[in-house]
Tab-separated table of C-alpha atoms in Angstrom:
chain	number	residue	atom	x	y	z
R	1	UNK	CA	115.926	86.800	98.150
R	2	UNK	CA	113.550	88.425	99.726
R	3	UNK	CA	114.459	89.588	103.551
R	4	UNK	CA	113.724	88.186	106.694
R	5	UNK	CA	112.250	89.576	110.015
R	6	UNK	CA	111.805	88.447	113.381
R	7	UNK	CA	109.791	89.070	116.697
R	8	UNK	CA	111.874	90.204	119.564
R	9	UNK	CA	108.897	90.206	121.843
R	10	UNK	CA	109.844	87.561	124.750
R	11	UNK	CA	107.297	84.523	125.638
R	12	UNK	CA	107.070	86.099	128.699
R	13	UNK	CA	105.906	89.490	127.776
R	14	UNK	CA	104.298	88.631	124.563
R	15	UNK	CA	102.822	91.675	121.919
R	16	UNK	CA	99.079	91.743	121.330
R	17	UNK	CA	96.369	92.449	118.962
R	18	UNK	CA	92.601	91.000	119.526
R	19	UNK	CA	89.260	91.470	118.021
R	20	UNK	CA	85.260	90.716	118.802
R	21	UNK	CA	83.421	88.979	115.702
R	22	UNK	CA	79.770	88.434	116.637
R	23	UNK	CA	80.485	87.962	120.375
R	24	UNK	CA	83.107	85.690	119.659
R	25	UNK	CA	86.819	87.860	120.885
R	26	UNK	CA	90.121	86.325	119.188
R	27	UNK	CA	93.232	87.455	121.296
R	28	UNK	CA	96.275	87.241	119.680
R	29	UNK	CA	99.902	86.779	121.273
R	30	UNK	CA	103.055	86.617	119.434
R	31	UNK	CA	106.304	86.280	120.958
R	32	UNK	CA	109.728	85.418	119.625
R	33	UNK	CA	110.787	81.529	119.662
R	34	UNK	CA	114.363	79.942	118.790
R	35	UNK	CA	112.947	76.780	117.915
R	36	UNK	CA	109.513	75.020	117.747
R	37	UNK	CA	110.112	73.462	121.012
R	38	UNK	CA	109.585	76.957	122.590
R	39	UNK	CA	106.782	77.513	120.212
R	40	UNK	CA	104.880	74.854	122.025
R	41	UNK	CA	106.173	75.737	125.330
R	42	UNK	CA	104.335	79.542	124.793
R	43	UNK	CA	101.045	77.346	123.404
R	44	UNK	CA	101.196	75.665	126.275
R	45	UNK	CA	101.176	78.532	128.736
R	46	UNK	CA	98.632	80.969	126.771
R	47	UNK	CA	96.325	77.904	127.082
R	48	UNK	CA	97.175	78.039	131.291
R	49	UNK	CA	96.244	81.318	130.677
R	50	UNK	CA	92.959	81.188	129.310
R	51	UNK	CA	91.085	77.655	130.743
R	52	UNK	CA	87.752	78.791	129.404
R	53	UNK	CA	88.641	80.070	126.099
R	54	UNK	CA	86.881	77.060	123.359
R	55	UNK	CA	90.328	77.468	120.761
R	56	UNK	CA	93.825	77.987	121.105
R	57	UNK	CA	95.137	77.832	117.512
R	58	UNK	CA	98.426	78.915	116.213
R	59	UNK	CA	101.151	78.884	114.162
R	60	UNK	CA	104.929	79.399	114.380
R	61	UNK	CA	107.998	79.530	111.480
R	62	UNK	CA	111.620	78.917	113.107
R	63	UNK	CA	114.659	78.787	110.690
R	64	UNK	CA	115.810	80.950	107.244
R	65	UNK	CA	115.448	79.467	103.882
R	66	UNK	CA	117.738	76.776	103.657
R	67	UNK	CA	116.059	75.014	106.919
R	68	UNK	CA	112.912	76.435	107.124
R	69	UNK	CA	110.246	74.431	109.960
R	70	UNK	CA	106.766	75.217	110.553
R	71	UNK	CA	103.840	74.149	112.918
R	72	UNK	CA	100.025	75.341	113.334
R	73	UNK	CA	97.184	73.775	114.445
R	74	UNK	CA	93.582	74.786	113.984
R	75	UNK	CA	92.634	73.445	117.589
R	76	UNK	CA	89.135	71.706	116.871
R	77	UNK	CA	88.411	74.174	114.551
R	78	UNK	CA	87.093	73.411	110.980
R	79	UNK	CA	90.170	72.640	108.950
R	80	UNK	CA	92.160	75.529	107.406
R	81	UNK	CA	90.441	78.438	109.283
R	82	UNK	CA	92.710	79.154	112.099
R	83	UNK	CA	96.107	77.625	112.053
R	84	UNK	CA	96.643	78.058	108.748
R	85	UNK	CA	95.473	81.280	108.058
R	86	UNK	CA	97.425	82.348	111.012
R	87	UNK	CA	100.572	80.682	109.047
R	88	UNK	CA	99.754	82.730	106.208
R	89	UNK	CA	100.129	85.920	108.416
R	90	UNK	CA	103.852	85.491	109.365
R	91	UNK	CA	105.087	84.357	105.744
R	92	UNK	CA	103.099	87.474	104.117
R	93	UNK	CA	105.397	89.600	106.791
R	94	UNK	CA	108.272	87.141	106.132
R	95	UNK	CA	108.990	86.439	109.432
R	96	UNK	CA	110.503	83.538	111.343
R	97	UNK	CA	111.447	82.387	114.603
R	98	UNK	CA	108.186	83.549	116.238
R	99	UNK	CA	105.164	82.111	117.466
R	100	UNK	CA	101.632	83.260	117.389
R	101	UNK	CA	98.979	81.851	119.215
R	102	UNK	CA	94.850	83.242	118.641
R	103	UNK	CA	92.441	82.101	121.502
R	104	UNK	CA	88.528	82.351	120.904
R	105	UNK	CA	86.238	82.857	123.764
R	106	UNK	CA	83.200	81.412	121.779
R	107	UNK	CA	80.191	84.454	121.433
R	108	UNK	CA	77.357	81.563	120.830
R	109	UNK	CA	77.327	82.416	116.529
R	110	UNK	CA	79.021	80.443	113.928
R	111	UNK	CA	81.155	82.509	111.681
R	112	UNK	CA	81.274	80.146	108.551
R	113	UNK	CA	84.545	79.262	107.231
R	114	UNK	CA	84.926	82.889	105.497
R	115	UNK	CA	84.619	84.420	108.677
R	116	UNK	CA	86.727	82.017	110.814
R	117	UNK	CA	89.387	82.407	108.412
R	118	UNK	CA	89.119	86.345	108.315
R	119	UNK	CA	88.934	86.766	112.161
R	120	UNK	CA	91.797	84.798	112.878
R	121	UNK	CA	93.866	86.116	110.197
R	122	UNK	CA	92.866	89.589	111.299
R	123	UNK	CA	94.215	88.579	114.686
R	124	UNK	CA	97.695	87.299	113.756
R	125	UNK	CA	97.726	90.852	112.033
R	126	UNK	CA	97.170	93.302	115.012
R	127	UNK	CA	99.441	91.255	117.261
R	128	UNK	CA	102.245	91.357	113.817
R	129	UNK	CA	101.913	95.390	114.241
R	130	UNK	CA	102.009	95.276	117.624
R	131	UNK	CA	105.055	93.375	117.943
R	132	UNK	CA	108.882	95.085	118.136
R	133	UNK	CA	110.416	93.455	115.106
R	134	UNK	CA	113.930	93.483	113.808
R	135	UNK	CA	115.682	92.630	110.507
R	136	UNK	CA	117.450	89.400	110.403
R	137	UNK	CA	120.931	90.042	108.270
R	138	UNK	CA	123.823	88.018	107.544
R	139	UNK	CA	126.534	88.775	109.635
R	140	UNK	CA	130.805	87.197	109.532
R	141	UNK	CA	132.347	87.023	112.816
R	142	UNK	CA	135.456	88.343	112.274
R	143	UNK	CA	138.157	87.686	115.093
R	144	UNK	CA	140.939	90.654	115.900
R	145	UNK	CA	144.170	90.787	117.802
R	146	UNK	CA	145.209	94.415	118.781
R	147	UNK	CA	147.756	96.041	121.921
R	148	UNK	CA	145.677	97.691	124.416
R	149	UNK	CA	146.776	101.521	123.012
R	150	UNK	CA	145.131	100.157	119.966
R	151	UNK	CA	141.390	98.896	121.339
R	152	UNK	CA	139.940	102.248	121.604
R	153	UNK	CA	140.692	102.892	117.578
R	154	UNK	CA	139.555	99.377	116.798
R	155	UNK	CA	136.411	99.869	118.894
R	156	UNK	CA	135.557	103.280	116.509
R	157	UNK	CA	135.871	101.482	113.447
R	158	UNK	CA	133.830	98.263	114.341
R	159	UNK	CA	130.956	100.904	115.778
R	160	UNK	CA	131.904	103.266	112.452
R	161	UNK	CA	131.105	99.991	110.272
R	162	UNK	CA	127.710	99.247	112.315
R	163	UNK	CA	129.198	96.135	113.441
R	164	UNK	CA	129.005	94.244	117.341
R	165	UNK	CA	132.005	93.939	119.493
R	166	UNK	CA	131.355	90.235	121.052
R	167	UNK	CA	133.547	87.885	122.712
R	168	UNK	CA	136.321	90.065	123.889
R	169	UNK	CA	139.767	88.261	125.546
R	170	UNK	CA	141.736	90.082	127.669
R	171	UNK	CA	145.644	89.042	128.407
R	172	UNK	CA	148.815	90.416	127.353
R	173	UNK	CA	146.850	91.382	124.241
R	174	UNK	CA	143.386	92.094	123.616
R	175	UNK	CA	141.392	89.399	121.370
R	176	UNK	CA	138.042	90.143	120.128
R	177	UNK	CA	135.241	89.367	117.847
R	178	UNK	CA	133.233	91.680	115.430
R	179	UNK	CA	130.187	90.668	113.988
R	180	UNK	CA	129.888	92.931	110.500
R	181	UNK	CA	127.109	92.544	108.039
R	182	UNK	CA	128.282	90.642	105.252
R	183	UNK	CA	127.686	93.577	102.680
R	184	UNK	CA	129.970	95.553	104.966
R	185	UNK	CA	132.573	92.875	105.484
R	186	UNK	CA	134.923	93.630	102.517
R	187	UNK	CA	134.239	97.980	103.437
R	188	UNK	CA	135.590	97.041	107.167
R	189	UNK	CA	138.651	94.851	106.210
R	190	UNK	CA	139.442	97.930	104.202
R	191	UNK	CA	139.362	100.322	107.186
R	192	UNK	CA	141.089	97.733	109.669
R	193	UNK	CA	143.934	97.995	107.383
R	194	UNK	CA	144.048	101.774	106.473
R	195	UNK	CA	143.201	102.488	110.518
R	196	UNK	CA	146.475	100.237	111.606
R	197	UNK	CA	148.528	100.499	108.660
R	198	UNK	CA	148.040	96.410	108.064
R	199	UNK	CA	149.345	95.225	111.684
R	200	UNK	CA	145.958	93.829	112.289
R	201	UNK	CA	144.337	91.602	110.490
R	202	UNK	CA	140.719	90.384	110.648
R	203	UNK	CA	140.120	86.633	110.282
R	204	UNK	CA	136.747	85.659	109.282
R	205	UNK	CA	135.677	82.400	111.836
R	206	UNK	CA	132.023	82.049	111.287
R	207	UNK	CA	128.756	83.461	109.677
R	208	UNK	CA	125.656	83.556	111.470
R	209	UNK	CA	122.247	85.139	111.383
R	210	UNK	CA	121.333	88.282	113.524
R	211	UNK	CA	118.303	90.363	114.661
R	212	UNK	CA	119.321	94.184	114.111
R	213	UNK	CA	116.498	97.024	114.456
């Protein structure tokens, strides 16, 4: 399975690339979405900002392979030159949960479909290398009980195993949460053991997806 990447550019500070074909210039903004609901949200406000610009077309991929949801639109332009081509940008980087969006301040000279297509492709491409992207892993959540002489040892091996300290309880007792790549998982249970000589003990309560860089 091939992996997956993701924007971490926000909608409010999106990353850029644009271009001028024959007078016509095709900004591109790509930002990083959650769900397609956002997606359109973003459309919505790169269209705000640009009133005059003839096209807003885009594209956006939300979800991993098992639940996988798309959208584009060409925006009035001939079909399959502009959303789709856009599309074709994020799954050739294999991203997801992003948005990109390609506006067109018309020049006064039709492209063709070959050019269209090539233009806003090109686009999508600039803003893609523009953009701060991470790699989307599988990660367990694995939930910890230690005494407070023992958090500072735990803490070393969770940062020693790459891992994320999340979700941390304090009372009598500390409870906490480490998020560990899965290929790291069996590695860390192994260390958890050796480090407290098998008074702790790390249940696994959830796998999720996660951005790391």
């Amino acid at each position: 399975m091939a992996e997956s990447f993701t924007v971490l550019d926000p909608a409010s500070a999106p990353a850029q690339g644009s271009l001028t074909e024959k007078k016509s210039e095709f900004i591109a903004d790509i930002c990083h979405v959650d769900e397609l609901a956002q997606a359109m949200s973003f459309v919505e406000s790169i269209r705000e900002r640009h009133p005059k610009a003839r096209h807003v077309a885009y594209a956006a991929i939300c979800g991993d392979e098992g639940r996988l949801a798309e959208r584009m639109s060409d925006d009035g332009e001939p079909s399959g030159t502009a959303g789709k081509p856009i599309l074709d940008v994020l799954r050739a980087n294999h991203l997801t949960d992003c948005a990109v969006t390609v506006t067109r301040y018309f020049g006064g000279i039709l492209l063709g479909s070959g050019g269209l297509t090539r233009a806003y492709s090109s686009a999508a491409a600039l803003a893609v290398k523009a953009a701060n992207t991470a790699r989307i892993v599988t990660c367990v959540r694995l939930r910890m009980t230690v005494t407070y002489p023992q958090l500072d040892t735990l803490t070393h091996v969770i940062a020693q195993s790459g891992g994320v300290q999340d979700n941390e309880q304090y009372t009598d007792v500390v409870t906490l949460d480490a998020l560990i790549e899965q290929s790291k998982a069996s590695a860390f249970h192994t260390r958890v053991i050796e480090a407290f000589r098998g008074s702790v003990h790390a249940e696994q309560v959830g796998v999720e997806h996660r951005a790391i860089q």
